[in-house]
Coordinates of C-alpha atoms in Angstrom, one line a residue:
X1167 CA 125.8 102.6 127.8
X1168 CA 125.8 99.0 126.6
X1169 CA 127.9 98.3 123.6
X1170 CA 126.3 95.6 121.5
X1171 CA 128.3 93.2 119.4
X1172 CA 128.4 93.4 115.7
X1173 CA 127.8 89.8 115.1
X1174 CA 124.6 89.8 117.1
X1175 CA 122.4 87.6 114.8
X1176 CA 118.9 88.2 113.7
X1177 CA 118.2 84.5 112.9
X1178 CA 116.7 81.9 115.2
X1179 CA 119.0 80.4 117.8
X1180 CA 118.6 76.6 117.7
X1181 CA 120.0 76.5 121.3
X1182 CA 123.1 74.5 120.1
X1183 CA 125.0 75.2 123.4
X1184 CA 122.1 73.8 125.4
X1185 CA 121.7 70.8 123.2
X1186 CA 125.5 70.1 123.2
X1187 CA 125.4 70.0 127.0
X1188 CA 122.6 67.5 127.0
X1189 CA 124.4 65.3 124.5
X1190 CA 127.5 65.3 126.7
X1191 CA 125.4 64.1 129.6
X1192 CA 123.7 61.5 127.4
X1193 CA 127.2 60.1 126.4
X1194 CA 128.1 59.9 130.1
X1195 CA 124.9 58.1 130.9
X1196 CA 125.6 55.4 128.3
X1197 CA 129.2 55.0 129.5
X1198 CA 129.6 51.3 130.6
X1199 CA 131.8 52.3 133.6
X1200 CA 130.3 55.5 134.9
X1201 CA 126.8 55.5 133.3
X1202 CA 123.5 53.9 134.1
X1203 CA 123.4 50.1 134.0
X1204 CA 121.1 48.9 131.4
X1205 CA 119.6 45.4 131.4
X1206 CA 116.9 43.3 129.8
X1207 CA 113.4 44.3 130.9
X1208 CA 110.1 42.7 130.3
X1209 CA 107.3 44.8 128.8
X1210 CA 104.0 42.9 128.6
X1211 CA 105.1 39.6 126.9
X1212 CA 108.3 41.0 125.3
X1213 CA 111.8 41.2 126.7
X1214 CA 113.3 44.6 125.7
X1215 CA 117.2 44.9 125.8
X1216 CA 119.1 47.9 127.1
X1217 CA 116.2 49.4 129.1
X1218 CA 116.6 51.6 132.2
X1219 CA 114.1 52.6 134.8
X1220 CA 113.0 56.3 135.4
X1221 CA 114.2 56.2 139.0
X1222 CA 117.7 55.1 137.9
X1223 CA 117.9 58.1 135.6
X1224 CA 116.8 60.5 138.3
X1225 CA 119.3 59.1 140.8
X1226 CA 122.2 59.3 138.3
X1227 CA 121.4 63.0 137.6
X1228 CA 121.3 63.7 141.4
X1229 CA 124.7 62.1 142.0
X1230 CA 126.4 63.5 138.9
X1231 CA 125.2 67.1 139.0
X1232 CA 124.6 67.5 142.7
X1233 CA 121.3 69.4 142.3
X1234 CA 118.0 69.2 144.1
X1235 CA 115.4 66.6 143.3
X1236 CA 113.1 69.2 141.6
X1237 CA 115.9 70.3 139.3
X1238 CA 116.9 66.8 138.5
X1239 CA 113.3 65.9 137.6
X1240 CA 113.0 68.9 135.4
X1241 CA 116.2 68.1 133.6
X1242 CA 115.0 64.5 133.1
X1243 CA 111.8 65.8 131.6
X1244 CA 113.8 67.8 129.2
X1245 CA 115.8 64.7 128.2
X1246 CA 112.5 63.0 127.3
X1247 CA 110.8 66.0 125.7
X1248 CA 113.8 66.7 123.3
X1249 CA 113.8 63.0 122.3
X1250 CA 117.1 61.9 123.9
X1251 CA 115.2 59.2 125.9
X1252 CA 112.0 57.7 124.9
X1253 CA 109.4 55.7 127.0
X1254 CA 108.6 52.1 126.3
X1255 CA 105.4 51.6 128.2
X1256 CA 103.6 54.9 127.5
X1257 CA 105.0 56.2 124.2
X1258 CA 102.7 59.2 124.0
X1259 CA 103.7 60.5 127.5
X1260 CA 107.0 62.4 127.0
X1261 CA 107.8 62.9 130.7
X1262 CA 110.2 61.2 133.1
X1263 CA 108.4 59.2 135.8
X1264 CA 110.4 58.5 139.0
X1265 CA 109.3 54.9 139.4
X1266 CA 109.9 51.6 137.6
X1267 CA 108.7 53.0 134.2
X1268 CA 111.1 51.8 131.4
X1269 CA 113.0 54.0 129.0
X1270 CA 115.6 53.6 126.3
X1271 CA 118.2 55.9 124.9
X1272 CA 117.5 57.3 121.4
X1273 CA 119.9 56.6 118.6
X1274 CA 122.3 59.6 118.1
X1275 CA 121.1 59.8 114.5
X1276 CA 117.8 61.1 115.7
X1277 CA 119.2 63.7 118.1
X1278 CA 118.0 67.3 117.5
X1279 CA 121.5 68.7 117.2
X1280 CA 122.1 66.5 114.1
X1281 CA 119.8 68.7 112.2
X1282 CA 118.3 65.8 110.4
X1283 CA 115.3 67.3 108.5
X1284 CA 112.0 65.9 109.4
X1285 CA 110.5 66.5 105.9
X1286 CA 107.0 65.7 104.7
X1287 CA 108.1 62.7 102.7
X1288 CA 109.5 60.8 105.7
X1289 CA 106.5 61.7 107.8
X1290 CA 104.1 60.5 105.0
X1291 CA 106.0 57.2 104.8
X1292 CA 105.7 56.8 108.6
X1293 CA 102.0 57.5 108.5
X1294 CA 101.4 55.2 105.6
X1295 CA 103.3 52.4 107.3
X1296 CA 101.3 52.9 110.5
X1297 CA 98.1 52.9 108.4
X1298 CA 99.0 49.6 106.8
X1299 CA 100.0 48.0 110.1
X1300 CA 96.9 49.1 112.0
X1301 CA 94.6 48.7 109.0
X1302 CA 93.4 52.2 108.8
X1303 CA 93.2 52.9 112.6
X1304 CA 95.0 56.3 113.1
X1305 CA 94.7 59.2 115.5
X1306 CA 92.4 62.0 114.4
X1307 CA 95.3 64.4 113.9
X1308 CA 97.3 61.7 112.1
X1309 CA 94.3 61.2 109.7
X1310 CA 94.3 65.0 109.0
X1311 CA 98.0 65.0 108.4
X1312 CA 97.8 61.9 106.2
X1313 CA 95.1 63.5 104.0
X1314 CA 96.9 66.8 103.8
X1315 CA 100.2 65.1 102.8
X1316 CA 98.3 63.1 100.2
X1317 CA 97.2 66.3 98.5
X1318 CA 100.5 68.1 99.0
X1319 CA 102.8 65.4 97.6
X1320 CA 100.4 63.6 95.4
X1321 CA 102.9 63.5 92.6
X1322 CA 105.1 61.0 94.5
X1323 CA 102.5 59.2 96.6
X1324 CA 103.2 55.9 94.8
X1325 CA 106.8 56.2 96.0
X1326 CA 105.5 56.8 99.6
X1327 CA 103.3 53.8 99.6
X1328 CA 106.0 51.6 98.1
X1329 CA 108.5 52.7 100.8
X1330 CA 106.0 52.1 103.5
X1331 CA 105.3 48.6 102.4
X1332 CA 109.0 47.7 102.1
X1333 CA 109.7 49.1 105.6
X1334 CA 106.7 47.1 107.0
X1335 CA 108.0 43.9 105.4
X1336 CA 111.5 44.5 106.7
X1337 CA 110.1 45.1 110.2
X1338 CA 108.2 41.8 110.3
X1339 CA 111.5 40.0 109.7
X1340 CA 113.1 41.4 112.8
X1341 CA 112.8 40.0 116.3
X1342 CA 109.8 40.9 118.3
X1343 CA 111.7 42.8 121.0
X1344 CA 113.7 44.8 118.3
X1345 CA 110.5 45.5 116.4
X1346 CA 108.8 46.8 119.5
X1347 CA 111.8 49.0 120.5
X1348 CA 112.1 50.5 117.0
X1349 CA 108.4 51.3 116.9
X1350 CA 108.7 53.2 120.2
X1351 CA 111.8 54.9 119.0
X1352 CA 110.2 56.1 115.7
X1353 CA 107.0 57.2 117.5
X1354 CA 108.9 59.2 120.0
X1355 CA 110.9 60.9 117.2
X1356 CA 107.7 62.0 115.4
X1357 CA 106.0 63.1 118.6
X1358 CA 109.0 65.5 119.1
X1359 CA 109.2 66.8 115.5
X1360 CA 105.5 66.7 114.5
X1361 CA 103.9 67.6 117.8
X1362 CA 100.2 66.6 118.2
X1363 CA 97.6 69.3 119.0
X1364 CA 97.7 70.3 122.7
X1365 CA 101.3 69.4 123.3
X1366 CA 104.2 71.8 123.7
X1367 CA 106.6 72.0 120.7
X1368 CA 110.0 72.2 122.3
X1369 CA 111.8 72.7 119.0
X1370 CA 109.7 75.8 118.0
X1371 CA 111.9 78.8 117.5
X1372 CA 109.9 81.1 115.4
X1373 CA 110.5 82.6 111.9
X1374 CA 113.9 82.2 110.2
X1375 CA 115.8 85.5 110.1
X1376 CA 118.9 86.8 108.3
X1377 CA 122.0 85.5 110.0
X1378 CA 122.9 82.6 112.2
X1379 CA 125.2 83.6 115.2
X1380 CA 126.2 79.9 115.7
X1381 CA 127.8 79.7 112.3
X1382 CA 131.6 79.5 112.5
X1383 CA 132.7 82.4 110.3
X1384 CA 136.3 83.0 109.3
X1385 CA 137.0 86.6 110.2
X1386 CA 138.8 88.5 107.5
X1387 CA 140.7 91.8 107.6
X1388 CA 137.6 93.7 106.5
X1389 CA 135.6 92.2 109.4
X1390 CA 138.2 93.3 112.0
X1391 CA 138.3 96.8 110.3
X1392 CA 134.5 97.2 110.6
X1393 CA 134.6 96.0 114.3
X1394 CA 137.3 98.6 115.1
X1395 CA 135.3 101.3 113.5
X1396 CA 132.1 100.3 115.3
X1397 CA 133.8 100.3 118.7
X1398 CA 135.5 103.6 118.1
X1399 CA 132.2 105.2 117.3
X1400 CA 130.7 103.7 120.5
X1401 CA 133.5 105.1 122.6
X1402 CA 133.2 108.6 121.1
X1403 CA 129.6 108.9 122.1
X1404 CA 129.0 111.7 124.7
X1405 CA 128.7 110.7 128.3
X1406 CA 126.9 112.4 131.1
X1407 CA 127.9 112.3 134.8
X1408 CA 125.6 110.5 137.1
X1409 CA 125.2 113.7 139.2
X1410 CA 124.1 115.7 136.2
X1411 CA 121.6 113.0 135.0
X1412 CA 120.2 112.7 138.5
X1413 CA 119.8 116.4 138.8
X1414 CA 117.9 116.5 135.5
X1415 CA 115.7 113.7 136.8
X1416 CA 114.9 115.6 140.0
X1417 CA 114.2 118.8 138.0
X1418 CA 111.9 116.9 135.7
X1419 CA 110.1 115.3 138.7
X1420 CA 109.6 118.6 140.4
X1421 CA 108.3 120.2 137.2
X1422 CA 105.7 117.5 136.5
X1423 CA 104.7 116.8 140.2
X1424 CA 101.7 119.1 140.1
X1425 CA 100.5 117.4 136.9
X1426 CA 100.8 113.8 138.2
X1427 CA 97.3 112.5 138.8
X1428 CA 98.6 109.8 141.3
X1429 CA 100.9 112.0 143.4
X1430 CA 98.9 115.2 143.3
X1431 CA 95.4 114.0 142.4
X1432 CA 93.3 115.2 139.6
X1433 CA 90.5 117.8 139.5
X1434 CA 87.6 117.9 139.9
X1435 CA 87.8 114.3 141.0
X1436 CA 89.3 111.0 140.0
X1437 CA 86.7 109.4 137.7
X1438 CA 88.0 105.9 138.5
X1439 CA 87.1 106.4 142.1
X1440 CA 84.1 108.7 142.1
X1441 CA 82.4 107.6 138.8
X1442 CA 82.2 111.3 137.8
X1443 CA 82.9 111.8 134.0
X1444 CA 83.5 115.5 134.4
X1445 CA 87.3 115.0 134.3
X1446 CA 87.0 113.4 130.9
X1447 CA 84.8 116.2 129.6
X1448 CA 87.1 118.9 130.8
X1449 CA 90.2 117.2 129.3
X1450 CA 88.7 116.1 125.9
X1451 CA 91.1 116.4 123.0
X1452 CA 89.5 119.4 121.4
X1453 CA 87.5 120.9 124.3
X1454 CA 86.5 124.5 123.7
X1455 CA 88.2 125.8 126.9
X1456 CA 90.9 123.6 128.4
X1457 CA 91.9 123.5 132.1
X1458 CA 94.6 125.8 133.4
X1459 CA 96.9 123.0 134.4
X1460 CA 96.7 121.7 130.8
X1461 CA 97.6 125.1 129.3
X1462 CA 100.4 125.6 131.8
X1463 CA 101.9 122.3 130.7
X1464 CA 102.3 123.6 127.2
X1465 CA 105.0 125.9 128.5
X1466 CA 107.1 123.1 129.9
X1467 CA 108.6 122.2 126.6
X1468 CA 107.7 122.1 122.9
X1469 CA 107.0 118.3 123.0
X1470 CA 104.2 118.8 125.5
X1471 CA 102.6 121.5 123.3
X1472 CA 102.8 119.5 120.0
X1473 CA 101.6 116.3 121.6
X1474 CA 98.4 117.9 122.8
X1475 CA 95.7 118.2 120.0
X1476 CA 94.3 121.3 121.6
X1477 CA 97.8 122.8 122.0
X1478 CA 98.5 122.2 118.3
X1479 CA 95.2 123.8 117.4
X1480 CA 96.1 126.9 119.4
X1481 CA 99.7 126.9 118.1
X1482 CA 98.4 126.7 114.5
X1483 CA 96.4 130.0 115.1
X1484 CA 99.7 131.6 116.1
X1485 CA 101.6 130.2 113.1
X1486 CA 98.9 131.4 110.7
X1487 CA 99.4 135.0 112.0
X1488 CA 103.1 134.6 111.3
X1489 CA 102.4 133.1 107.8
X1490 CA 104.2 129.8 108.7
X1491 CA 101.2 127.5 109.3
X1492 CA 102.5 125.1 106.6
X1493 CA 105.2 123.9 108.9
X1494 CA 102.8 122.4 111.4
X1495 CA 100.7 121.1 108.6
X1496 CA 103.7 119.3 107.1
X1497 CA 104.6 117.8 110.5
X1498 CA 101.0 116.5 111.0
X1499 CA 101.0 115.0 107.5
X1500 CA 104.3 113.2 108.3
X1501 CA 102.8 111.8 111.5
X1502 CA 99.7 110.5 109.5
X1503 CA 102.0 108.9 107.0
X1504 CA 104.1 107.2 109.8
X1505 CA 101.1 105.8 111.7
X1506 CA 98.5 105.4 109.0
X1507 CA 97.4 102.5 106.8
X1508 CA 100.2 100.6 105.1
X1509 CA 98.3 100.2 101.8
X1510 CA 98.1 104.1 101.5
X1511 CA 101.7 104.8 102.2
X1512 CA 102.7 105.4 98.6
X1513 CA 99.7 107.5 97.9
X1514 CA 100.1 109.7 101.0
X1515 CA 103.8 110.2 100.3
X1516 CA 103.1 111.5 96.8
X1517 CA 100.4 113.8 98.1
X1518 CA 102.7 115.3 100.8
X1519 CA 105.4 115.8 98.2
X1520 CA 103.1 117.6 95.8
X1521 CA 101.6 119.8 98.6
X1522 CA 104.7 120.7 100.5
X1523 CA 107.9 119.8 98.7
X1524 CA 107.5 120.0 95.0
X1525 CA 108.7 123.2 93.2
X1526 CA 105.8 125.7 93.2
X1527 CA 103.8 123.7 95.8
X1528 CA 100.7 125.4 97.2
X1529 CA 102.1 125.1 100.8
X1530 CA 105.8 124.9 100.1
X1531 CA 108.0 124.6 103.1
X1532 CA 111.5 125.9 103.5
X1533 CA 114.2 123.2 104.0
X1534 CA 117.8 123.1 103.2
X1535 CA 119.1 121.5 99.9
X1536 CA 120.8 118.5 101.7
X1537 CA 117.6 117.5 103.4
X1538 CA 115.6 118.0 100.2
X1539 CA 118.0 115.8 98.3
X1540 CA 117.7 113.0 100.9
X1541 CA 113.9 113.2 100.8
X1542 CA 113.5 113.3 97.1
X1543 CA 115.8 110.3 96.7
X1544 CA 113.9 108.3 99.3
X1545 CA 110.5 109.1 97.6
X1546 CA 111.6 106.9 94.7
X1547 CA 110.9 103.9 97.0
X1548 CA 108.4 105.3 99.6
X1549 CA 107.9 103.9 103.0
X1550 CA 106.6 105.1 106.4
X1551 CA 109.8 106.9 107.4
X1552 CA 110.8 108.3 104.1
X1553 CA 110.1 111.9 105.3
X1554 CA 111.8 111.7 108.7
X1555 CA 114.7 113.9 107.7
X1556 CA 112.4 116.7 106.5
X1557 CA 110.1 116.3 109.5
X1558 CA 113.0 116.6 111.9
X1559 CA 114.2 119.7 110.2
X1560 CA 110.8 121.4 110.4
X1561 CA 110.3 120.2 114.0
X1562 CA 113.6 121.8 115.1
X1563 CA 112.7 125.0 113.2
X1564 CA 109.4 125.4 115.1
X1565 CA 111.0 124.5 118.4
X1566 CA 113.9 127.0 118.2
X1567 CA 112.1 129.8 116.3
X1568 CA 108.3 129.8 116.7
X1569 CA 107.8 128.2 120.1
X1570 CA 109.5 130.9 122.1
X1571 CA 107.5 133.7 120.4
X1572 CA 104.3 131.7 120.9
X1573 CA 104.7 131.6 124.7
X1574 CA 105.0 135.4 124.7
X1575 CA 102.2 136.0 122.3
X1576 CA 98.7 137.3 123.2
X1577 CA 97.2 134.1 121.8
X1578 CA 98.8 131.9 124.5
X1579 CA 98.2 134.5 127.3
X1580 CA 94.6 134.8 126.4
X1581 CA 94.1 131.0 126.4
X1582 CA 95.9 130.9 129.8
X1583 CA 93.6 133.7 131.2
X1584 CA 90.4 132.0 130.2
X1585 CA 91.4 128.5 131.2
X1586 CA 89.2 126.7 133.6
X1587 CA 90.2 125.8 137.2
X1588 CA 87.9 123.0 138.2
X1589 CA 86.8 122.8 141.9
X1590 CA 87.2 119.6 143.7
X1591 CA 84.1 117.6 144.1
X1592 CA 83.2 114.5 146.1
X1593 CA 80.9 112.0 144.5
X1594 CA 79.6 108.6 145.3
X1595 CA 82.2 105.9 146.1
X1596 CA 83.3 103.5 143.4
X1597 CA 82.7 99.7 143.8
X1598 CA 86.4 99.2 143.3
X1599 CA 88.5 98.4 146.4
X1600 CA 91.2 101.0 145.7
X1601 CA 90.5 104.3 147.4
X1602 CA 86.8 103.7 148.3
X1603 CA 85.3 104.5 151.7
X1604 CA 84.3 101.7 154.1
X1605 CA 80.7 101.0 153.5
X1606 CA 78.3 99.3 156.0
X1607 CA 77.6 95.7 155.3
X1608 CA 74.2 94.4 154.3
X1609 CA 71.8 93.7 157.2
X1610 CA 71.1 90.1 158.0
X1611 CA 67.7 88.5 157.2
X1612 CA 66.9 88.3 160.9
X1613 CA 67.3 92.1 161.3
X1614 CA 65.2 92.7 158.1
X1615 CA 62.5 90.4 159.6
X1616 CA 62.5 92.4 162.8
X1617 CA 62.2 95.7 161.0
X1618 CA 59.2 94.3 159.0
X1619 CA 57.5 93.3 162.3
X1620 CA 58.2 96.8 163.8
X1621 CA 56.7 98.4 160.7
X1622 CA 53.6 96.3 161.0
X1623 CA 53.3 97.2 164.6
X1624 CA 53.6 100.9 163.8
X1625 CA 50.9 100.5 161.1
X1626 CA 48.7 98.7 163.7
X1627 CA 49.3 101.6 166.1
X1628 CA 48.0 104.1 163.7
X1629 CA 44.8 102.1 163.0
X1630 CA 42.8 103.1 166.1
X1631 CA 39.0 103.6 166.3
X1632 CA 38.8 107.3 166.9
X1633 CA 35.1 107.0 168.0
X1634 CA 36.2 105.5 171.3
X1635 CA 37.5 108.0 174.0
X1636 CA 40.9 107.6 175.6
X1637 CA 41.5 107.9 179.3
X1638 CA 44.6 109.7 180.1
X1639 CA 44.1 109.1 183.8
X1640 CA 44.2 105.3 183.5
X1641 CA 47.4 103.7 184.6
X1642 CA 48.7 100.7 182.8
X1643 CA 51.5 98.1 183.5
X1644 CA 54.9 98.2 181.8
X1645 CA 56.3 95.1 180.1
X1646 CA 59.3 95.1 182.4
X1647 CA 56.9 95.1 185.4
X1648 CA 54.0 92.9 184.5
X1649 CA 53.6 90.6 181.6
X1650 CA 51.0 88.1 182.7
X1651 CA 47.7 87.6 180.8
X1652 CA 45.7 87.1 184.0
X1653 CA 44.1 89.9 186.1
X1654 CA 46.9 91.5 188.1
X1655 CA 46.6 91.1 191.9
X1656 CA 45.4 94.1 193.9
X1657 CA 46.5 93.7 197.5
X1658 CA 44.2 95.2 200.0
X1659 CA 47.0 96.1 202.4
X1660 CA 48.5 98.5 199.9
X1661 CA 47.3 102.1 200.4
X1662 CA 45.4 103.7 197.5
X1663 CA 47.5 106.9 197.7
X1664 CA 50.7 106.9 195.7
X1665 CA 52.4 109.1 198.3
X1666 CA 52.0 106.4 201.0
X1667 CA 54.1 103.9 199.0
X1668 CA 57.7 103.5 200.0
X1669 CA 60.3 104.4 197.4
X1670 CA 63.9 103.4 197.0
X1671 CA 66.3 106.2 196.5
X1672 CA 69.3 104.1 195.7
X1673 CA 70.0 101.0 193.7
X1674 CA 69.3 100.1 190.1
X1675 CA 65.9 99.3 188.9
X1676 CA 63.7 99.4 185.8
X1677 CA 62.6 103.0 186.7
X1678 CA 64.7 106.0 187.7
X1679 CA 64.7 106.8 191.4
X1680 CA 64.1 110.1 193.1
X1681 CA 61.2 112.2 194.0
X1682 CA 58.5 112.5 191.4
X1683 CA 60.1 109.8 189.2
X1684 CA 57.6 107.0 189.7
X1685 CA 54.7 109.2 188.6
X1686 CA 56.7 110.3 185.5
X1687 CA 57.5 106.7 184.7
X1688 CA 53.9 105.8 185.1
X1689 CA 52.9 108.6 182.8
X1690 CA 55.4 107.4 180.3
X1691 CA 54.0 103.9 180.5
X1692 CA 50.5 105.2 180.1
X1693 CA 51.5 107.3 177.1
X1694 CA 53.2 104.2 175.6
X1695 CA 50.0 102.1 176.2
X1696 CA 47.8 104.8 174.6
X1697 CA 49.8 104.5 171.4
X1698 CA 48.3 101.1 170.7
X1699 CA 50.6 98.6 172.5
X1700 CA 47.4 97.0 174.0
X1701 CA 47.4 94.7 171.0
X1702 CA 50.0 92.6 172.7
X1703 CA 48.6 89.3 174.1
X1704 CA 50.2 90.1 177.4
X1705 CA 47.7 93.0 178.0
X1706 CA 44.6 91.3 176.5
X1707 CA 42.9 90.8 179.8
X1708 CA 43.6 94.3 181.1
X1709 CA 43.1 96.3 177.9
X1710 CA 40.6 99.1 178.3
X1711 CA 40.5 99.7 174.5
X1712 CA 39.9 96.4 172.8
X1713 CA 41.0 92.8 172.5
X1714 CA 44.1 91.6 170.6
X1715 CA 43.5 89.9 167.3
X1716 CA 45.8 88.1 164.9
X1717 CA 46.5 91.1 162.7
X1718 CA 47.4 93.3 165.7
X1719 CA 44.8 96.1 165.0
X1720 CA 42.5 97.6 167.7
X1721 CA 38.8 96.5 167.2
X1722 CA 35.7 98.6 168.3
X1723 CA 34.3 98.0 171.7
X1724 CA 31.8 95.2 172.2
X1725 CA 29.8 93.9 175.2
X1726 CA 32.8 92.3 176.9
X1727 CA 34.9 95.4 176.2
X1728 CA 32.4 97.7 177.7
X1729 CA 32.4 95.6 180.9
X1730 CA 36.2 95.8 181.0
X1731 CA 36.1 99.5 180.5
X1732 CA 34.1 100.1 183.7
X1733 CA 36.9 98.4 185.6
X1734 CA 39.7 100.1 183.8
X1735 CA 40.3 102.7 186.5
X1736 CA 40.6 100.0 189.2
X1737 CA 42.9 97.9 187.0
X1738 CA 45.1 100.9 186.2
X1739 CA 45.3 101.8 189.9
X1740 CA 46.4 98.2 190.8
X1741 CA 49.1 98.2 188.1
X1742 CA 50.4 101.5 189.4
X1743 CA 50.7 100.0 192.9
X1744 CA 52.5 97.0 191.5
X1745 CA 55.1 99.2 189.8
X1746 CA 55.8 101.2 192.9
X1747 CA 56.2 97.9 194.9
X1748 CA 58.7 96.6 192.4
X1749 CA 60.7 99.9 192.5
X1750 CA 60.7 99.8 196.3
X1751 CA 62.1 96.2 196.3
X1752 CA 64.8 97.2 193.9

């Protein structure tokens, strides 16, 4: 257990320790012996005294603190952002540049730790003086602030204008370099304390609270007495051995393992993976018949039962039979008061008192006198947690008395018997990466184009003139054997009988080897050609069915086609001889 301190404040922490450390470093930087050497620097046409370069500041931090360059640069940025160093060349850019950019040390009077209040009157004087100097040319946010302050402190606006004119006249009497340095100094101060839109407000600490822990309080005897009492109470708190606590954790994990949707899965399926809403339907808050796993979970402890709306509904039926249903009704009313609308807290607290706690109440609950006294006293100034004592008393009464009898009652056993046991289902995969199956990638446009062409070819194959007869005995060339558009050669030396041709029994080739295989291959080729592949331009000259056209469909026979048909048997025989010759060569 962690013992917290009594003086732990609830007010803002203005980071005094952090600012004090920065101020100590700033004092070392300005030390004539060990600090950064300042000198006269020229900015535009003005010589500025006591100026330093950004690179010199970075090198001094590196040597003094022995840190990395990134850490030194970050610390230098903090010096500028908090207003301890202000830039001369780019007054609006509150960052430390590691080059020859010029900076000056801010006057200690303007350091944040001095707690000098940047009130509206000083800011209005600064804006009015700037408005006079630039003849009405201000930044957009400065114009908004100027108009807002004019309305806010209009009762002393004459004083603001008078002070602005006097300061402007006093500034004109200074030297040019001093006037320029003071303008940069004042601008840097207001950039830190009145941050423009879009810039980080480093002094922002939130709302003021009750106490300030940085305040130096003188401890009295009463303070020490309260501290002793606090620490004694902390020591007297019960402790548990680590072995006992770990054993309880293991027991809890084993008990809830089957109900863990990540470790054991959920039935019928995980809706985040399968897009199946059946899991939500079966586990709705007030579903008619809950799942068996849900009902079994009510027996783990009383908290599981009372947190489940369906469990409370079933438990209420049991309490009504025992004539103690007002206990659960009071507990639910207290929950509604605790988490309801703030504007109705008082009204709800009065209704609960009249319904459950008042003498002769319609649903009067039985609580002890001490708890009743605390509750009635708190109802004089009602708030969300005014009924916590009575609610805790009723909760423990139901847990120790009614809960055990409920688990043995027929109401719970009947609900457990008719509970649903969903079967595991597999639905479509979710588009999420977690737990989805690997899906095939989309086909490329080239493959889609090839599929379209194949589909067109199949459509062309089905469009055949059924009035023309087909010759099953005609032999046709295969693409792998003959692809010329001219008339294939028909050598006279080749015998006309397929059995007289030599065949190769070994070696690879476009057709399978072995007895009877060439004829089978030729039959396959003929079958392939009869299905409409004559539309290819490679077979235009030898096609017995028709000529190839642009759309790939077979046309009816004309005069030229009839002449070709007479020679179809001779052409087929020549192609068959060519196939057997190629197979023999292979």
